[in-house]
């Protein structure tokens, strides 16, 4: 894909050069904050992959390359808004105030990783959604409820490019347009739906064109330019908050990692394609821009990286020191009510756990 030739919203190009004047909100202090956020979440990502490789975490979906999308979404949303994430959304949830240890719990198979605490201001955010595109229908319901409540709050839902081929996504777009609800869709178009390239997923030139059939606004943004991402997400949220309806944002990025740690992307994409994609990634471009503005230095970078590693190590220690979840959690957080058959299964797993704790594995 010729990213440079695509019509899209962009302020800073892949070489760290301004191609359009920065918006008024984009002062250097704010941009340094965005850069630090992205570096911290990438440091976490590297550590999470290492934990999976050493058997301390389950299958994990890296967000390598999509940090600008996540941080922009998380920072643009208000606390009172509702975020409906998909599985590659740690940066956005972290920016929303959800601790990284929750993400480790989730991918470690701990049900408590989806509990954002009823005492937390962010508790209305939904947990990760692994089934493809089903979170879009959830988002429609949330946004419809927000409209009825009339509190000028917005729901924002994310998905990958592969999800846009699902009926759930298209039906959700249609409802968003027909009902004029406060909903923002953000597509992380990272060019690959597992092993299926964007080029054969959809015949449309832009995924944002799918908004036309729903009668809502569609915008394509450089998902590697965090300035462009934040600018469009913030404007779309404001548009919805004023009762003007939904927006579909296509954020063009690239999945620099395997689809998950259970995948081997070398089997279906070329080394040359990946090498070229690294030239467009979001962190180096913002770093280059900040250095050229005199707002950052290589020593600043070393100091921040050391800080990030220290922060992440403490998060990992907290995760590894957690008391294991109760074995019956698999039932308690999946069903609202348990049938007699399920109750007997729940009792059986409790009894088995008690025998194992007592040293009897029979």
Coordinates of C-alpha atoms in Angstrom, one line a residue:
X1 CA 0.0 0.0 0.0
X2 CA 1.3 3.4 -1.0
X3 CA 0.5 5.2 2.3
X4 CA 1.9 8.5 1.0
X5 CA -0.5 8.6 -1.9
X6 CA -3.6 7.9 0.2
X7 CA -5.8 10.9 0.9
X8 CA -5.8 11.2 4.7
X9 CA -5.7 13.7 7.6
X10 CA -2.0 14.2 8.6
X11 CA 0.1 16.9 10.3
X12 CA 3.5 15.2 10.7
X13 CA 4.9 12.8 8.1
X14 CA 7.0 9.7 8.5
X15 CA 10.2 11.8 8.5
X16 CA 9.1 14.0 11.4
X17 CA 8.3 17.0 9.1
X18 CA 5.2 19.2 9.3
X19 CA 3.0 18.9 6.2
X20 CA 0.3 21.1 7.7
X21 CA 0.3 23.7 10.5
X22 CA -0.3 22.2 13.9
X23 CA -3.7 22.7 15.5
X24 CA -3.8 25.2 18.4
X25 CA -4.0 22.5 21.1
X26 CA -0.8 20.8 19.9
X27 CA 1.8 22.6 22.1
X28 CA 5.1 20.9 22.6
X29 CA 4.3 20.0 26.2
X30 CA 1.2 18.0 25.1
X31 CA 3.2 16.3 22.3
X32 CA 6.0 15.3 24.7
X33 CA 3.3 13.8 26.9
X34 CA 2.0 11.8 23.9
X35 CA 5.5 10.6 23.1
X36 CA 6.2 9.5 26.6
X37 CA 2.8 7.6 26.7
X38 CA 3.6 5.8 23.5
X39 CA 7.1 4.7 24.7
X40 CA 5.8 3.5 28.0
X41 CA 3.1 1.4 26.4
X42 CA 5.6 -0.1 23.9
X43 CA 7.9 -1.0 26.7
X44 CA 5.0 -2.8 28.3
X45 CA 4.2 -4.5 25.1
X46 CA 7.7 -5.9 24.8
X47 CA 7.6 -7.1 28.4
X48 CA 4.2 -8.8 27.9
X49 CA 5.5 -10.7 24.9
X50 CA 8.5 -11.8 26.9
X51 CA 6.2 -13.0 29.7
X52 CA 4.2 -15.1 27.3
X53 CA 7.3 -16.6 25.8
X54 CA 8.4 -17.7 29.3
X55 CA 5.1 -19.2 30.3
X56 CA 3.9 -16.4 32.6
X57 CA 1.2 -15.1 30.3
X58 CA -1.3 -16.7 27.9
X59 CA -1.7 -15.9 24.2
X60 CA -1.1 -12.2 23.8
X61 CA -2.0 -9.7 21.0
X62 CA 0.8 -7.2 20.6
X63 CA -0.2 -3.6 19.9
X64 CA 3.2 -2.8 18.3
X65 CA 2.7 -0.1 15.7
X66 CA -0.7 1.1 16.9
X67 CA 0.4 3.1 19.9
X68 CA -0.6 6.5 18.4
X69 CA -4.2 5.2 17.8
X70 CA -4.6 4.0 21.4
X71 CA -3.1 6.9 23.2
X72 CA -5.1 9.4 21.0
X73 CA -8.3 7.6 21.8
X74 CA -7.6 7.3 25.5
X75 CA -6.6 10.9 25.9
X76 CA -9.4 12.3 23.8
X77 CA -12.2 10.6 25.7
X78 CA -13.7 12.2 28.7
X79 CA -14.0 10.3 32.0
X80 CA -17.8 10.2 31.6
X81 CA -17.7 8.7 28.1
X82 CA -17.8 5.0 27.5
X83 CA -15.0 3.1 25.8
X84 CA -15.8 -0.2 24.1
X85 CA -12.4 -1.8 23.2
X86 CA -11.3 -4.7 21.1
X87 CA -8.4 -6.9 22.1
X88 CA -5.5 -4.8 20.9
X89 CA -6.4 -1.8 23.0
X90 CA -4.0 -1.7 26.1
X91 CA -2.7 1.8 25.2
X92 CA -6.2 3.3 25.2
X93 CA -7.3 1.6 28.4
X94 CA -4.1 2.6 30.2
X95 CA -4.6 6.2 29.1
X96 CA -8.2 5.9 30.5
X97 CA -6.7 5.1 33.9
X98 CA -6.9 1.3 33.8
X99 CA -3.8 -0.3 35.4
X100 CA -1.5 -2.4 33.2
X101 CA -1.7 -5.2 35.7
X102 CA -5.4 -5.6 34.7
X103 CA -4.2 -6.3 31.2
X104 CA -1.7 -8.9 32.5
X105 CA -4.4 -10.5 34.5
X106 CA -6.7 -10.7 31.5
X107 CA -4.2 -12.4 29.2
X108 CA -3.1 -14.5 32.1
X109 CA -6.5 -16.0 32.2
X110 CA -7.7 -14.2 35.4
X111 CA -11.3 -13.1 35.3
X112 CA -10.4 -10.2 37.6
X113 CA -8.6 -8.6 34.7
X114 CA -11.9 -7.5 33.3
X115 CA -13.1 -5.9 36.5
X116 CA -12.4 -2.2 36.5
X117 CA -13.9 -1.8 39.9
X118 CA -17.4 -0.2 40.6
X119 CA -15.6 2.4 42.7
X120 CA -13.5 3.6 39.7
X121 CA -14.7 6.5 37.6
X122 CA -13.9 4.4 34.5
X123 CA -15.9 1.4 35.4
X124 CA -18.4 1.9 32.6
X125 CA -15.8 1.1 30.1
X126 CA -16.3 -2.4 28.7
X127 CA -13.7 -5.2 28.9
X128 CA -11.7 -6.5 26.0
X129 CA -13.7 -8.1 23.2
X130 CA -12.0 -11.0 21.4
X131 CA -14.9 -12.1 19.1
X132 CA -14.6 -10.1 15.9
X133 CA -16.9 -7.0 15.6
X134 CA -19.4 -8.1 18.2
X135 CA -18.3 -5.1 20.4
X136 CA -19.7 -2.8 17.7
X137 CA -23.3 -4.0 18.4
X138 CA -22.6 -3.5 22.1
X139 CA -21.5 0.0 21.4
X140 CA -24.7 0.8 19.6
X141 CA -26.7 -0.2 22.7
X142 CA -24.4 1.8 24.9
X143 CA -24.7 4.9 22.7
X144 CA -28.4 4.6 22.4
X145 CA -28.7 4.5 26.2
X146 CA -26.4 7.6 26.5
X147 CA -28.7 9.4 24.0
X148 CA -31.8 8.5 26.1
X149 CA -30.1 9.7 29.3
X150 CA -29.3 13.0 27.6
X151 CA -26.1 13.7 29.5
X152 CA -24.0 14.6 26.4
X153 CA -21.8 11.6 26.8
X154 CA -20.3 9.6 23.9
X155 CA -19.5 5.9 23.3
X156 CA -16.4 5.1 21.3
X157 CA -15.7 1.6 19.8
X158 CA -12.6 0.3 18.2
X159 CA -12.0 -2.6 15.8
X160 CA -9.5 -3.9 13.3
X161 CA -9.8 -3.7 9.5
X162 CA -10.9 -7.4 9.4
X163 CA -13.9 -6.6 11.6
X164 CA -15.3 -4.2 8.9
X165 CA -16.1 -7.2 6.8
X166 CA -18.5 -8.6 9.4
X167 CA -22.2 -8.2 9.5
X168 CA -22.0 -7.0 13.1
X169 CA -20.0 -4.0 12.0
X170 CA -22.2 -3.1 9.0
X171 CA -25.4 -3.5 11.0
X172 CA -23.9 -1.3 13.8
X173 CA -23.0 1.4 11.3
X174 CA -26.6 1.3 9.9
X175 CA -28.1 1.7 13.4
X176 CA -25.7 4.5 14.2
X177 CA -26.9 6.5 11.2
X178 CA -30.6 5.7 11.4
X179 CA -30.8 6.4 15.1
X180 CA -28.4 9.4 15.2
X181 CA -26.7 8.2 18.3
X182 CA -23.5 9.6 20.0
X183 CA -21.1 6.9 18.7
X184 CA -17.6 7.1 17.2
X185 CA -16.1 4.1 15.4
X186 CA -12.3 3.8 15.1
X187 CA -10.9 1.3 12.7
X188 CA -7.3 0.3 13.3
X189 CA -6.5 -0.5 9.6
X190 CA -3.3 -2.3 10.3
X191 CA -3.4 -3.9 6.8
X192 CA -3.7 -7.5 8.0
X193 CA -6.7 -9.5 9.4
X194 CA -4.5 -12.3 10.7
X195 CA -3.2 -13.6 7.4
X196 CA -5.6 -11.9 5.1
X197 CA -4.3 -8.6 3.6
X198 CA -6.4 -5.5 3.3
X199 CA -6.1 -5.6 -0.5
X200 CA -8.4 -8.6 -0.7
X201 CA -10.7 -7.9 2.3
X202 CA -12.7 -5.1 0.6
X203 CA -13.0 -3.6 -2.8
X204 CA -13.5 0.0 -1.6
X205 CA -10.5 2.3 -1.9
X206 CA -11.0 3.4 1.7
X207 CA -12.6 1.7 4.6
X208 CA -14.0 5.0 5.7
X209 CA -16.1 4.9 2.5
X210 CA -18.4 2.4 4.3
X211 CA -19.8 5.3 6.3
X212 CA -21.6 6.6 3.2
X213 CA -24.1 3.8 3.2
X214 CA -25.0 4.5 6.8
X215 CA -25.3 8.3 6.2
X216 CA -22.6 9.2 8.7
X217 CA -19.3 11.0 8.3
X218 CA -16.3 8.9 7.3
X219 CA -12.7 10.1 7.7
X220 CA -9.3 8.5 6.9
X221 CA -6.5 9.5 9.2
X222 CA -2.8 8.7 9.3
X223 CA -2.9 6.3 12.3
X224 CA 0.9 6.8 12.8
X225 CA 0.5 10.5 13.3
X226 CA -0.7 11.0 16.9
X227 CA -1.4 14.7 16.2
X228 CA -3.8 13.8 13.4
X229 CA -5.4 11.0 15.4
X230 CA -6.1 13.0 18.5
X231 CA -7.3 16.0 16.4
X232 CA -9.9 13.9 14.5
X233 CA -11.0 11.7 17.5
X234 CA -11.5 14.9 19.6
X235 CA -13.5 16.6 16.9
X236 CA -15.6 13.5 16.3
X237 CA -16.4 13.1 20.0
X238 CA -17.4 16.8 20.1
X239 CA -19.6 16.3 17.0
X240 CA -21.4 13.4 18.7
X241 CA -21.6 15.2 22.1
X242 CA -23.5 18.0 20.4
X243 CA -26.1 15.6 19.0
X244 CA -24.8 15.7 15.4
X245 CA -24.4 11.9 15.1
X246 CA -21.8 9.2 14.6
X247 CA -18.5 9.3 12.8
X248 CA -16.4 6.5 11.3
X249 CA -12.6 7.0 11.6
X250 CA -10.3 4.8 9.6
X251 CA -6.8 5.0 11.2
X252 CA -4.2 3.7 8.7
X253 CA -1.4 2.0 10.5
X254 CA 0.5 -1.3 10.2
X255 CA 0.7 -4.4 12.5
X256 CA 4.4 -4.6 13.1
X257 CA 4.0 -7.7 15.2
X258 CA 2.5 -11.2 14.6
X259 CA -1.2 -11.2 14.9
X260 CA -0.8 -12.7 18.4
X261 CA 2.0 -14.7 20.0
X262 CA 0.3 -17.8 18.6
X263 CA 0.9 -16.5 15.0
X264 CA 3.9 -16.5 12.7
X265 CA 3.5 -13.6 10.3
X266 CA 6.6 -14.6 8.3
X267 CA 4.5 -17.3 6.7
X268 CA 2.3 -14.8 4.9
X269 CA 4.0 -11.4 4.6
X270 CA 7.4 -10.5 3.2
X271 CA 10.4 -9.2 5.1
X272 CA 10.6 -6.2 2.7
X273 CA 7.0 -5.2 3.4
X274 CA 7.6 -5.2 7.2
X275 CA 10.9 -3.3 6.8
X276 CA 9.1 -0.6 4.8
X277 CA 6.3 -0.4 7.4
X278 CA 8.9 0.3 10.2
X279 CA 9.7 3.5 8.3
X280 CA 6.2 4.8 9.0
X281 CA 5.8 3.8 12.7
X282 CA 4.5 6.4 15.1
X283 CA 7.1 6.7 17.8
X284 CA 10.2 7.5 15.8
X285 CA 8.4 10.1 13.8
X286 CA 7.2 12.1 16.8
X287 CA 10.6 11.7 18.5
X288 CA 12.3 13.2 15.4
X289 CA 9.9 16.1 15.3
X290 CA 10.4 16.9 19.0
X291 CA 14.2 16.7 18.7
X292 CA 14.1 19.1 15.7
X293 CA 12.0 21.5 17.8
X294 CA 14.5 21.4 20.6
X295 CA 11.9 19.9 22.9
X296 CA 13.6 16.5 23.4
X297 CA 17.1 14.9 23.3
X298 CA 18.7 11.5 23.1
X299 CA 19.6 11.8 26.8
X300 CA 16.0 12.6 27.6
X301 CA 15.1 9.4 25.7
X302 CA 17.5 7.3 27.6
X303 CA 16.2 8.7 30.9
X304 CA 12.6 8.0 30.0
X305 CA 13.3 4.5 28.8
X306 CA 15.0 3.7 32.1
X307 CA 11.9 5.1 33.9
X308 CA 9.6 3.0 31.7
X309 CA 11.4 -0.2 32.4
X310 CA 11.3 0.5 36.1
X311 CA 7.5 1.2 36.0
X312 CA 6.8 -2.0 34.0
X313 CA 8.9 -4.2 36.2
X314 CA 6.8 -3.0 39.2
X315 CA 3.6 -3.7 37.3
X316 CA 4.9 -7.2 36.5
X317 CA 5.9 -7.8 40.1
X318 CA 2.4 -6.8 41.2
X319 CA 0.8 -9.2 38.7
X320 CA 3.0 -12.1 39.7
X321 CA 2.4 -11.6 43.4
X322 CA -1.4 -11.6 43.1
X323 CA -3.3 -14.2 44.9
X324 CA -4.7 -16.7 42.3
X325 CA -8.3 -16.3 41.4
X326 CA -10.9 -18.6 42.8
X327 CA -11.3 -21.6 40.4
X328 CA -15.1 -21.1 40.3
X329 CA -14.6 -17.7 38.8
X330 CA -14.9 -19.3 35.3
X331 CA -18.6 -19.9 36.2
X332 CA -19.3 -16.8 38.4
X333 CA -18.3 -14.2 35.7
X334 CA -19.7 -16.0 32.7
X335 CA -23.3 -16.7 33.7
X336 CA -25.9 -14.5 35.4
X337 CA -27.6 -17.6 36.8
X338 CA -26.4 -21.2 37.0
X339 CA -28.5 -24.2 36.1
X340 CA -28.4 -27.3 38.3
X341 CA -26.0 -28.9 35.9
X342 CA -23.6 -25.9 36.0
X343 CA -23.9 -25.7 39.8
X344 CA -22.8 -29.3 40.1
X345 CA -19.8 -28.6 37.8
X346 CA -19.0 -25.5 39.9
X347 CA -19.0 -27.6 43.0
X348 CA -16.8 -30.2 41.4
X349 CA -14.2 -27.7 40.4
X350 CA -14.2 -26.3 43.9
X351 CA -13.8 -29.7 45.4
X352 CA -11.0 -30.6 43.0
X353 CA -9.1 -27.4 43.9
X354 CA -9.5 -28.1 47.6
X355 CA -8.1 -31.6 47.1
X356 CA -5.1 -30.2 45.1
X357 CA -4.4 -27.6 47.8
X358 CA -4.4 -30.5 50.3
X359 CA -1.8 -32.4 48.3
X360 CA -4.3 -35.0 47.1
X361 CA -4.4 -35.0 43.3
X362 CA -6.6 -38.0 43.0

